[in-house]
Coordinates of C-alpha atoms in Angstrom, one line a residue:
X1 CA -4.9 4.5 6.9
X2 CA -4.7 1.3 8.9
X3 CA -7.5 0.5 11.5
X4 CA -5.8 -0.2 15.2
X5 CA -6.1 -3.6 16.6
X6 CA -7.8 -3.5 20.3
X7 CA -6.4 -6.1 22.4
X8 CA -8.4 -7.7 25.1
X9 CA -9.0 -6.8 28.7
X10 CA -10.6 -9.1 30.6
X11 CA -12.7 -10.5 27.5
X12 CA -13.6 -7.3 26.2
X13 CA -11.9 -5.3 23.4
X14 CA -9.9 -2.2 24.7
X15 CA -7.5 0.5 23.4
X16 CA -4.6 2.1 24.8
X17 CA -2.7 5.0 24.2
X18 CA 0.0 3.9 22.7
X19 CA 0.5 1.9 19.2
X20 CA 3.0 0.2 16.9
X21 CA 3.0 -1.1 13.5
X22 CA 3.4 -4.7 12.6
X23 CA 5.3 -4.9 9.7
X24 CA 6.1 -8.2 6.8
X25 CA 9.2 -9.2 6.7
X26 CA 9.0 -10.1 3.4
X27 CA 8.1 -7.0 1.6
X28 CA 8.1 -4.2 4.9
X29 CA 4.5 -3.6 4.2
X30 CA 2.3 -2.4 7.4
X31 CA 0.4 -5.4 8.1
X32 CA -1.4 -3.9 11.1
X33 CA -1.9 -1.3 14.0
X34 CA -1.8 -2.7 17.2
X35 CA -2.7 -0.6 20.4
X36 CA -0.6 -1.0 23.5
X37 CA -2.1 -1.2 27.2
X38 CA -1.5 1.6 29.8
X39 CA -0.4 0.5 33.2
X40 CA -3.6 0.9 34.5
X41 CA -5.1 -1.4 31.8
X42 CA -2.2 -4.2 32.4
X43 CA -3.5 -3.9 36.1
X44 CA -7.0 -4.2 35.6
X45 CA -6.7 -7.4 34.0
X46 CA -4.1 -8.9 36.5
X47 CA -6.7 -7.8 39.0
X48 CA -9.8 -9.2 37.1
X49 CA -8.2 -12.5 36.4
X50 CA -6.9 -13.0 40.1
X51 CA -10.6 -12.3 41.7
X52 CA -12.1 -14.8 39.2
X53 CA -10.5 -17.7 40.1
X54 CA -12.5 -19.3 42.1
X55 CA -15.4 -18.6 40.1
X56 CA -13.7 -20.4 37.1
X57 CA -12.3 -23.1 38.6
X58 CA -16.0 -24.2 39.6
X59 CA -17.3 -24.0 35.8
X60 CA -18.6 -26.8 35.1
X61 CA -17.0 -29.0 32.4
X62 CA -19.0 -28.6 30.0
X63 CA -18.7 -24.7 29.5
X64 CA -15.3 -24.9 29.5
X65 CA -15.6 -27.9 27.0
X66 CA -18.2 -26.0 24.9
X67 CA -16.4 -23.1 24.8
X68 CA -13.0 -24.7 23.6
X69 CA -14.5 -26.5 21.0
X70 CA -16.3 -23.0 19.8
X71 CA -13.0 -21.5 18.9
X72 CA -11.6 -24.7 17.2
X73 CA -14.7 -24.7 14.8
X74 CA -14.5 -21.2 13.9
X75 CA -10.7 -21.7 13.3
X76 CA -11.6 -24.3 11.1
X77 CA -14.0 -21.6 9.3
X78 CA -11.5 -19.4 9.0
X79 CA -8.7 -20.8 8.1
X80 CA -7.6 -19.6 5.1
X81 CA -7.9 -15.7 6.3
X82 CA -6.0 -16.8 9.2
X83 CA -3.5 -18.6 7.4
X84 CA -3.1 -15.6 5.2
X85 CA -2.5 -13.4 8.1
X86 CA -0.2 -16.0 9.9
X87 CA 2.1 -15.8 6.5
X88 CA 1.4 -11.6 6.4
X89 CA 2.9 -11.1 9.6
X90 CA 5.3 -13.6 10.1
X91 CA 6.4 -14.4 7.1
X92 CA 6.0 -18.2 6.8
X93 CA 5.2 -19.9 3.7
X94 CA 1.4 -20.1 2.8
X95 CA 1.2 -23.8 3.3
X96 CA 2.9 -23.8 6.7
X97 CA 1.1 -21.0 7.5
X98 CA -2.4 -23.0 6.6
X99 CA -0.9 -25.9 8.6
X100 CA -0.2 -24.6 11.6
X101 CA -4.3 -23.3 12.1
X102 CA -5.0 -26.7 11.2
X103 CA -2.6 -27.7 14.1
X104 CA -4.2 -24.7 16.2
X105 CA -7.6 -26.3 15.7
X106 CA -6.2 -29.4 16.9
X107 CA -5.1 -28.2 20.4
X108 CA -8.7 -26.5 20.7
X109 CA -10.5 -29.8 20.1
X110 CA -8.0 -32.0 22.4
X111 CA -8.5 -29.4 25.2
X112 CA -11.9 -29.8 24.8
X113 CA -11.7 -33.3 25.1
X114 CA -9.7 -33.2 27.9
X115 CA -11.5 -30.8 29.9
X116 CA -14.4 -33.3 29.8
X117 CA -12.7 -36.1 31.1
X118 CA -10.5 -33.6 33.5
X119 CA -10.5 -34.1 37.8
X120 CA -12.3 -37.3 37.7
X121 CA -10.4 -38.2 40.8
X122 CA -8.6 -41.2 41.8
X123 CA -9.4 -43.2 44.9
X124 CA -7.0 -45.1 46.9
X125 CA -7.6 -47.1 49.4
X126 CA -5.4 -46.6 52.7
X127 CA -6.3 -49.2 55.0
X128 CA -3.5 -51.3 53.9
X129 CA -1.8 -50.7 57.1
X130 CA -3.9 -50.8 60.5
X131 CA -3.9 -47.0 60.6
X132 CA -6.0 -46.6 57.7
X133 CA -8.5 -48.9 58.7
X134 CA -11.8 -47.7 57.3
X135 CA -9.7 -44.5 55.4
X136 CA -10.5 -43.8 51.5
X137 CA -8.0 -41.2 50.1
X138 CA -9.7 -39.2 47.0
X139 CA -7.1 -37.3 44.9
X140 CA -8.1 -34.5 42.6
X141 CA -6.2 -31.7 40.7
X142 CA -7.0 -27.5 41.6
X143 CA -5.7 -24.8 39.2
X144 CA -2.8 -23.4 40.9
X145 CA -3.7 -19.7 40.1
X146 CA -3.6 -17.3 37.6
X147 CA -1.1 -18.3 34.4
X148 CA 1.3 -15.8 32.6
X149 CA 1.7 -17.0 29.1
X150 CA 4.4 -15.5 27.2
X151 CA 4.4 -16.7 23.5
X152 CA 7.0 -16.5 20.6
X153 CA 6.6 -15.5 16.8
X154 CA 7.8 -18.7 15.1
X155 CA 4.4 -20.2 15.8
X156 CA 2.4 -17.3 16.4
X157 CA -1.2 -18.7 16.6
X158 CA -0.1 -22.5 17.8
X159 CA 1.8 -21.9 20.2
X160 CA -0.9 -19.3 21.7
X161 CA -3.1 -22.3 21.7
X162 CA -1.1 -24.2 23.8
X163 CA -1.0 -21.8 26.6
X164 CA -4.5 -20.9 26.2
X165 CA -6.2 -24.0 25.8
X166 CA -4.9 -26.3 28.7
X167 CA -6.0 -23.0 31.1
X168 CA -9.6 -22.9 29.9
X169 CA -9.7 -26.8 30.5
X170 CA -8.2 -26.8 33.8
X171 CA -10.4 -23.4 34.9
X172 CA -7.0 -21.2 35.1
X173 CA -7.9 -17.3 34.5
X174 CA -4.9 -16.8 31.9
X175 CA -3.1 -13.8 30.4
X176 CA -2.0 -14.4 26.9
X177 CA 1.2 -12.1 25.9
X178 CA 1.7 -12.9 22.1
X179 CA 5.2 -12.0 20.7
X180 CA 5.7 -8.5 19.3
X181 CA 7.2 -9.1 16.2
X182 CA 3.7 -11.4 15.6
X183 CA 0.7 -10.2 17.9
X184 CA -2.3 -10.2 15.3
X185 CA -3.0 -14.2 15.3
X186 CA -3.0 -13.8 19.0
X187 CA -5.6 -11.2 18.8
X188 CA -8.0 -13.5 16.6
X189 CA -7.8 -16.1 19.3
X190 CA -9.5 -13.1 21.2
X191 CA -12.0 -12.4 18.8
X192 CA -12.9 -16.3 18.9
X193 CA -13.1 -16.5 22.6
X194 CA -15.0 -13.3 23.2
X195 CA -18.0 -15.6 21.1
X196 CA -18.0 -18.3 24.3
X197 CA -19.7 -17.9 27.8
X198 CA -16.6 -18.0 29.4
X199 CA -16.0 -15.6 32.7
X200 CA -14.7 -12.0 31.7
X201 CA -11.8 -12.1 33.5
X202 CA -10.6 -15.3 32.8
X203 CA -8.6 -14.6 30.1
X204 CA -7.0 -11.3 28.5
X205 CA -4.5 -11.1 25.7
X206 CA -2.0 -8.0 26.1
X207 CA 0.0 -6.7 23.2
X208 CA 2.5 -5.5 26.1
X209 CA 6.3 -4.5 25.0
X210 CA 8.8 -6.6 25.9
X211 CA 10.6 -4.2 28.3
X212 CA 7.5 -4.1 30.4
X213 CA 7.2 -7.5 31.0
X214 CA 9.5 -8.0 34.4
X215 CA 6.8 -5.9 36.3
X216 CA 4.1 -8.6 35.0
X217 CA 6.3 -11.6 35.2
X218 CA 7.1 -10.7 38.9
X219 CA 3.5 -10.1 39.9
X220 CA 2.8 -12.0 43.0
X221 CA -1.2 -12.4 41.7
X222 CA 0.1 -14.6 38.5
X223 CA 1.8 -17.8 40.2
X224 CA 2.4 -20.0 37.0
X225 CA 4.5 -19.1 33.8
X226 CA 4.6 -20.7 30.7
X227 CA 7.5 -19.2 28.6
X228 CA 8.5 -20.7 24.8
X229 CA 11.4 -18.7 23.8
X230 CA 15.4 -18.3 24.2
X231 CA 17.0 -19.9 26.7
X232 CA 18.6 -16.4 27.8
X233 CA 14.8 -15.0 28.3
X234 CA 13.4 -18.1 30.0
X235 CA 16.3 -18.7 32.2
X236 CA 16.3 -14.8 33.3
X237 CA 12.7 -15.3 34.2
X238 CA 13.1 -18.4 36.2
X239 CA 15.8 -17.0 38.4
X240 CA 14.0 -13.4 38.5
X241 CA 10.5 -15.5 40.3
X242 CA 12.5 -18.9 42.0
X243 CA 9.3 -19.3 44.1
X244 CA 7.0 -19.4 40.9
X245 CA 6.3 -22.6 38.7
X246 CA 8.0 -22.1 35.5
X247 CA 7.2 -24.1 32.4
X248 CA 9.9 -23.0 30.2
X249 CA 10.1 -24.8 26.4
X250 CA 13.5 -22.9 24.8
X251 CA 15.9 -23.6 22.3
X252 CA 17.4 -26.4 20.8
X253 CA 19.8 -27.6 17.9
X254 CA 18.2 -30.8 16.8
X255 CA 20.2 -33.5 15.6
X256 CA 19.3 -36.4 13.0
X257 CA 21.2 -39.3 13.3
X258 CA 21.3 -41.5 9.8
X259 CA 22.7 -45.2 11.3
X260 CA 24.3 -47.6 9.0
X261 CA 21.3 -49.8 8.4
X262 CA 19.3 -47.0 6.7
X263 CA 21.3 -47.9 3.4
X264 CA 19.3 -48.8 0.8
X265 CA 18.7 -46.0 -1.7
X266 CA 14.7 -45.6 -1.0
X267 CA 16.0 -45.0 3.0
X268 CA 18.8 -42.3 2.0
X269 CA 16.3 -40.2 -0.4
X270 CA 13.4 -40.6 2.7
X271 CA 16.3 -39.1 4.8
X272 CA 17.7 -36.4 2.5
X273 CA 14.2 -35.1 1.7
X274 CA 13.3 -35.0 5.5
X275 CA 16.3 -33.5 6.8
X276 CA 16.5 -30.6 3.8
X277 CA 12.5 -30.1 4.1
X278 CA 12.7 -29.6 8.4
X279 CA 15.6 -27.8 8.5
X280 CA 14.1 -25.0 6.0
X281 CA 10.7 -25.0 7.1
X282 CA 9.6 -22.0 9.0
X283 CA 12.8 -20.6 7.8
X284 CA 14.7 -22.8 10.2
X285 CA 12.7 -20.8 12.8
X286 CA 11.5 -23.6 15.0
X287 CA 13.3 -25.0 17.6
X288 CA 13.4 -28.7 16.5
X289 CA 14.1 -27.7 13.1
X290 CA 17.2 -29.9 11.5
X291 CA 20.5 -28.1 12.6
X292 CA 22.8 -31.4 12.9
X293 CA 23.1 -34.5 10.6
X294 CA 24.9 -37.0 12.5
X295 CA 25.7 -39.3 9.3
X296 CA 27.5 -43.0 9.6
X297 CA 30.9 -43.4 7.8
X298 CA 29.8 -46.0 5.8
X299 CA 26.3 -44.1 4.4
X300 CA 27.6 -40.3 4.7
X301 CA 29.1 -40.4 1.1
X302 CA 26.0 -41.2 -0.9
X303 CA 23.7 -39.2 1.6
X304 CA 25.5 -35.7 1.6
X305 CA 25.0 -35.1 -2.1
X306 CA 21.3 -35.9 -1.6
X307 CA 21.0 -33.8 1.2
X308 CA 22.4 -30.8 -1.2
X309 CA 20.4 -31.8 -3.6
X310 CA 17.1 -31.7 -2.1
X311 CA 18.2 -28.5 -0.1
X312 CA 18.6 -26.7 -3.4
X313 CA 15.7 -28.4 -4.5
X314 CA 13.7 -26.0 -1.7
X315 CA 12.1 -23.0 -3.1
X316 CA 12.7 -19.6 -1.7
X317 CA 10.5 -17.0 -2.2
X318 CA 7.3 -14.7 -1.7
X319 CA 5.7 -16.8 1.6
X320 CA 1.6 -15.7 -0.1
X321 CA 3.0 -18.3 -3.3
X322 CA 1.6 -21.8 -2.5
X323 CA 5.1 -22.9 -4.3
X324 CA 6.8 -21.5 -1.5
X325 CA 9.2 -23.5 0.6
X326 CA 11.1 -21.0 2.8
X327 CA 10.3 -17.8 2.9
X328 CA 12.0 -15.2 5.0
X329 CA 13.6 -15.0 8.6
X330 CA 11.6 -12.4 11.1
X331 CA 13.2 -9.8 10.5
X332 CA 16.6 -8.6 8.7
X333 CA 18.7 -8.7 12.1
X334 CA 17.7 -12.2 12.5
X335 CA 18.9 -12.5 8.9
X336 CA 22.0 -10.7 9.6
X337 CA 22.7 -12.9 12.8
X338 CA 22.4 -16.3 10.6
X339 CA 25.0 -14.6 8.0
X340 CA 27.6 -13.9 10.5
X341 CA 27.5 -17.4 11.9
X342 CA 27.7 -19.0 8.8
X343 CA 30.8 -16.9 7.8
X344 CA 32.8 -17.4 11.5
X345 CA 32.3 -21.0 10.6
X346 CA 33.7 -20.9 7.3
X347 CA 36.7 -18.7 8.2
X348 CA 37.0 -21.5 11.0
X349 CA 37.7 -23.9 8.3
X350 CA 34.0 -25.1 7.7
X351 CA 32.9 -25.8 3.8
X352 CA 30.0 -24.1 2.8
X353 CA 28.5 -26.5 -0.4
X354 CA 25.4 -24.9 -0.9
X355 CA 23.8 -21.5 0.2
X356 CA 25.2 -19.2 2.6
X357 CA 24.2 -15.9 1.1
X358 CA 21.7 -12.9 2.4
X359 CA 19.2 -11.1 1.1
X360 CA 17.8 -8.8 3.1
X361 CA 15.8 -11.0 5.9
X362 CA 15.9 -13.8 3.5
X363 CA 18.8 -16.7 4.1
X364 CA 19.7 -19.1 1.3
X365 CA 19.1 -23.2 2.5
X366 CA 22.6 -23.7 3.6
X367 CA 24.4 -26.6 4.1
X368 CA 28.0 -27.2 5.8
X369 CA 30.6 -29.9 6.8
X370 CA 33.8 -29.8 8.5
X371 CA 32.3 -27.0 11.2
X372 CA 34.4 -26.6 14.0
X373 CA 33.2 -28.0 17.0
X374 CA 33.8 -24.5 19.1
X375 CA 31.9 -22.3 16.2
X376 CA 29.0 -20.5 17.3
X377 CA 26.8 -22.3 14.8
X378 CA 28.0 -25.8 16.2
X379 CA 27.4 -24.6 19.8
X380 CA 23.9 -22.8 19.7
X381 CA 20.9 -22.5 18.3
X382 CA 21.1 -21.2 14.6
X383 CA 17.2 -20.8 14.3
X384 CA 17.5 -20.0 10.4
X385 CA 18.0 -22.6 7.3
X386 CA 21.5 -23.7 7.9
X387 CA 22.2 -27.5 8.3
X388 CA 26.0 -28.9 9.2
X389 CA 26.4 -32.7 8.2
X390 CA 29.1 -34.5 10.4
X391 CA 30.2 -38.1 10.0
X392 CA 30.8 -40.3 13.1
X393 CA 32.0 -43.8 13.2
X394 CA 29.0 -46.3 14.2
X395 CA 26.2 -46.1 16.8
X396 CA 28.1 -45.1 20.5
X397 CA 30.1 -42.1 18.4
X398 CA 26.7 -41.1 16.8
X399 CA 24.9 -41.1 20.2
X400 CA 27.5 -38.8 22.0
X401 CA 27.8 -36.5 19.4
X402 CA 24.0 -36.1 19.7
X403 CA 24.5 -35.4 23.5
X404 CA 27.6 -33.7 23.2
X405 CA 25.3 -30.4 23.5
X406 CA 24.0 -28.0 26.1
X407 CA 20.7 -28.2 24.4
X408 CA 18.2 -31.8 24.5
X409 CA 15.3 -30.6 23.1
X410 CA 14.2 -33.3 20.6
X411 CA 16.7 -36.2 18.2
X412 CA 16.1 -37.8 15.2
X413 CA 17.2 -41.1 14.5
X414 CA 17.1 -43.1 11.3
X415 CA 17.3 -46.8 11.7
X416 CA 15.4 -50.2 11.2
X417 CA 16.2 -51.6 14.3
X418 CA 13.8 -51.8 17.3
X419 CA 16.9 -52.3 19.6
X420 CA 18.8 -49.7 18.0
X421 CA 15.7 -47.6 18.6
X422 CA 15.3 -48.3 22.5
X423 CA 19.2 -47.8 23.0
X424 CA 18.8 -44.3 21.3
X425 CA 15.6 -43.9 24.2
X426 CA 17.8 -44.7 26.6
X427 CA 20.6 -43.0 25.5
X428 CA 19.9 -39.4 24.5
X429 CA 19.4 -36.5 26.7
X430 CA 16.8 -35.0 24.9
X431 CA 13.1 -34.8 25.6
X432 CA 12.2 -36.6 22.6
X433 CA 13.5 -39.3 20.1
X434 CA 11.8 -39.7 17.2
X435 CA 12.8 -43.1 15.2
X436 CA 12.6 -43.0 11.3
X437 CA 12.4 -39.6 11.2
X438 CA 13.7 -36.0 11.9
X439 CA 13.9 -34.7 15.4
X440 CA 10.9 -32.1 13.9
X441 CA 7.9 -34.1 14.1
X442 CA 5.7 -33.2 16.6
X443 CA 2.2 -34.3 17.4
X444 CA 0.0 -31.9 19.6
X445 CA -1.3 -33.9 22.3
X446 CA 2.0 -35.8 23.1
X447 CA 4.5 -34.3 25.5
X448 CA 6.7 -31.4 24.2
X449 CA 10.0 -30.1 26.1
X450 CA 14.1 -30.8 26.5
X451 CA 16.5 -31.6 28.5
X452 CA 19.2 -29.6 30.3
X453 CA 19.4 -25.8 28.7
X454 CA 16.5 -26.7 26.6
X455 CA 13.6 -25.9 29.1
X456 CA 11.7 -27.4 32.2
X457 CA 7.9 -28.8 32.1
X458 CA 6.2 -30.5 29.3
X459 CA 3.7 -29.1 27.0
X460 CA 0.8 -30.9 25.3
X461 CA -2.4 -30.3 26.2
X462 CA -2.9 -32.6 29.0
X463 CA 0.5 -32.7 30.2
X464 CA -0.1 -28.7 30.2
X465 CA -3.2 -29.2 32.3
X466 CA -1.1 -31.1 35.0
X467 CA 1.6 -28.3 35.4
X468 CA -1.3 -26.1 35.6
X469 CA -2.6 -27.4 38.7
X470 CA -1.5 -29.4 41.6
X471 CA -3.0 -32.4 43.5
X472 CA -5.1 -31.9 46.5
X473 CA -6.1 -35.0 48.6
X474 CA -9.3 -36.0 50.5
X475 CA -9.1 -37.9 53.0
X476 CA -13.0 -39.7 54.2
X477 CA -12.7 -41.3 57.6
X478 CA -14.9 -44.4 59.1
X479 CA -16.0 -46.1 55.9
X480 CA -16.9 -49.7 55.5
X481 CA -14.5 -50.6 52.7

């Protein structure tokens, strides 16, 4: 019989009286138990975390800091278990799976580092006009309360970290809700923090079901939210709390642009083999995977039949093989969903070259051209393995096409040129552009969000640390400047 997972209550293990079964969407095996918190349990740790924030806020540094580098050294310890577990629950390939707790430790250790260097203060001088004579203004950042974090299952243990960690270093008390369909890395950040000295209500993770989350997310006592999900969710919870601050990271359909100086044949196999690896990793589950190649007219004929190439060149499989490139989607609806899209495009007039067939909640690597531009695969976000190739006529076409979107999460752009490169900057409404490579890359410490539909806020650990908190200024009066 499988144990029950405990979640965490106010840095203490707890059961509820409810439970559900975690299940692998690769095989349907019961991966774990998890126990679901009462209503009184949810309470408790809204309570516990609201009346312990001023006592975190005043920790000093250096617990917070010791504390956040505790959990990324024992990730690092257990990484392969975790990684194992990551793959289990989710589904993602092993080596993904092992990469994204290397990633996980990563956002620990930053945090830490951050944490120590945190509310130094910045001093300004006022007295530049008469009225400030002998005035020193001292500006400093305060936690603005309580944060809600709301996490999704494509990264199930990252993307925990990066609510979790930029609270601890700022002295938030957070709630961590981890995604149902993926709640057991969640939990092991739990296990990992219940080994530091931190406050006991300063952090809780909840297994809480979906359709009791409006209660939560409207709670008066948990001022900040930090969503990563659909746009439909995030946007629903933004106009549900206006008066809240809302960091909300959503979808996107990333684009990379190949521009006609990246010609040579060493630039279009770099290209094909980064646009077929990132737009099947994670199963296409990741929401700057490769959706849209954006291809110039006079390189799109030798690159397509690389990118089909090294597309069927991607292994699908059992996501526990180490040979495994894509493994399967969440589950067999979201399986089902990428299937149906695929197939309106291609009675819409689309060619499918490669993949396009379902087995259970695995997709084949897919790749189309000719999609029509009011297809529900051109307009949203297909979060699965399927890549359209389009070909534009030089740089301005290129650039529009990227923008012509209601999503500006992240571009890709392949060029040579440093110009080309700070016209693309200036250019495209996205939140980042990422020259010589696919829109995918993403580096933990740097900030993370989109434009337009595809979220507010910035993640990043420090950049998470400043929508955390707000500035408060000190004003000292009658100094001899």
């Amino acid at each position: 019989m499988t144990a029950t997972h405990a979640f965490w209550l106010a840095g203490r293990q707890a059961t509820g009286e409810a439970a559900f079964d975690v299940t692998s969407p690769w095989d349907g095996r019961v991966v774990g138990r998890v126990s679901v918190p009462t209503e009184a349990q949810v309470e408790e740790a809204v309570a516990a975390a609201h009346a312990v924030i001023d006592e975190f806020a005043a920790t000093p540094a250096h617990v917070r800091a010791a504390a956040l580098d505790h959990v990324s050294k024992r990730l690092v310890e257990r990484t392969e278990g975790i990684a194992q577990l990551i793959s289990a629950e989710n589904g993602k390939p092993i080596k993904w799976a092992r990469g994204e707790v290397g990633r996980a430790v990563s956002v620990f250790r930053f945090a830490a580092e951050e944490a120590r260097r945190f509310n130094g203060g910045e001093a300004q001088r006022l007295d530049t006009d008469a009225g400030g004579q002998g005035r020193l203004a001292l500006t400093r950042r305060f936690p603005k309360g309580v944060v809600l974090g709301i996490a999704p299952f494509n990264f199930p243990l990252n993307l925990c970290a990066h609510k979790i960690a930029p609270a601890i270093a700022v002295g938030a008390p957070i709630i961590l809700k981890p995604a149902p369909a993926t709640p057991l890395s969640g939990l092991i950040l739990g296990e990992l923090l219940a080994e530091t000295d931190l406050p006991a209500g300063s952090w809780s993770v909840l297994t809480v079901p979906n359709e009791q989350m409006p209660a939560l997310v409207k709670d008066e006592r948990l001022p900040v939210i930090s969503f990563t999900g659909s746009d439909k969710v995030g946007y629903a919870i933004m106009d549900s709390v206006p008066r809240k601050h809302c960091t909300l990271e959503l979808g996107g359909n990333g684009a990379a642009v190949v521009l006609s100086d990246f010609a040579s044949e060493q630039d279009l196999d770099w290209a094909a083999t980064r646009i077929a690896t990132f737009s099947n990793y994670q199963g296409g589950q990741s929401c700057i995977s490769v959706q849209r190649v954006i291809a110039d007219a006079s390189v799109y004929d030798r690159l397509l039949p690389k990118i089909v190439a090294a597309v069927e060149a991607q292994v699908t499989g059992d996501p526990s093989d180490s040979a495994t490139d894509v493994g399967p989607l969440v589950n067999e609806d979201a399986a089902q969903r990428v299937e149906s899209w695929v197939d309106e495009a291609v009675q819409g007039g689309a060619k499918l070259l490669t993949g396009g067939k379902r087995d259970g909640a695995t997709y084949a690597p897919t790749v189309l051209t000719d999609v029509p531009a009011d297809a529900t695969l051109a307009c949203e976000e297909v979060f699965g393995p399927v890549l359209t190739v389009t070909k534009v006529d030089g740089e301005d076409e290129a650039f529009a096409a990227v923008n012509d979107s209601k999503y500006g999460l992240q571009a890709g752009v392949f060029t040579h040129d440093l110009q080309t490169a700070f016209r693309a900057h200036r250019a495209l409404e996205v939140g980042g552009v990422i020259v010589g490579d696919v829109p995918s890359y993403r580096a933990d410490q740097m900030p993370y969000g989109g434009a337009k539909q595809s979220g507010v806020g910035r993640e990043g650990v420090a950049f998470a640390m400043d929508d955390y908190t707000y500035e408060r200024v000190l004003v000292l009066t009658g100094l001899a400047l």
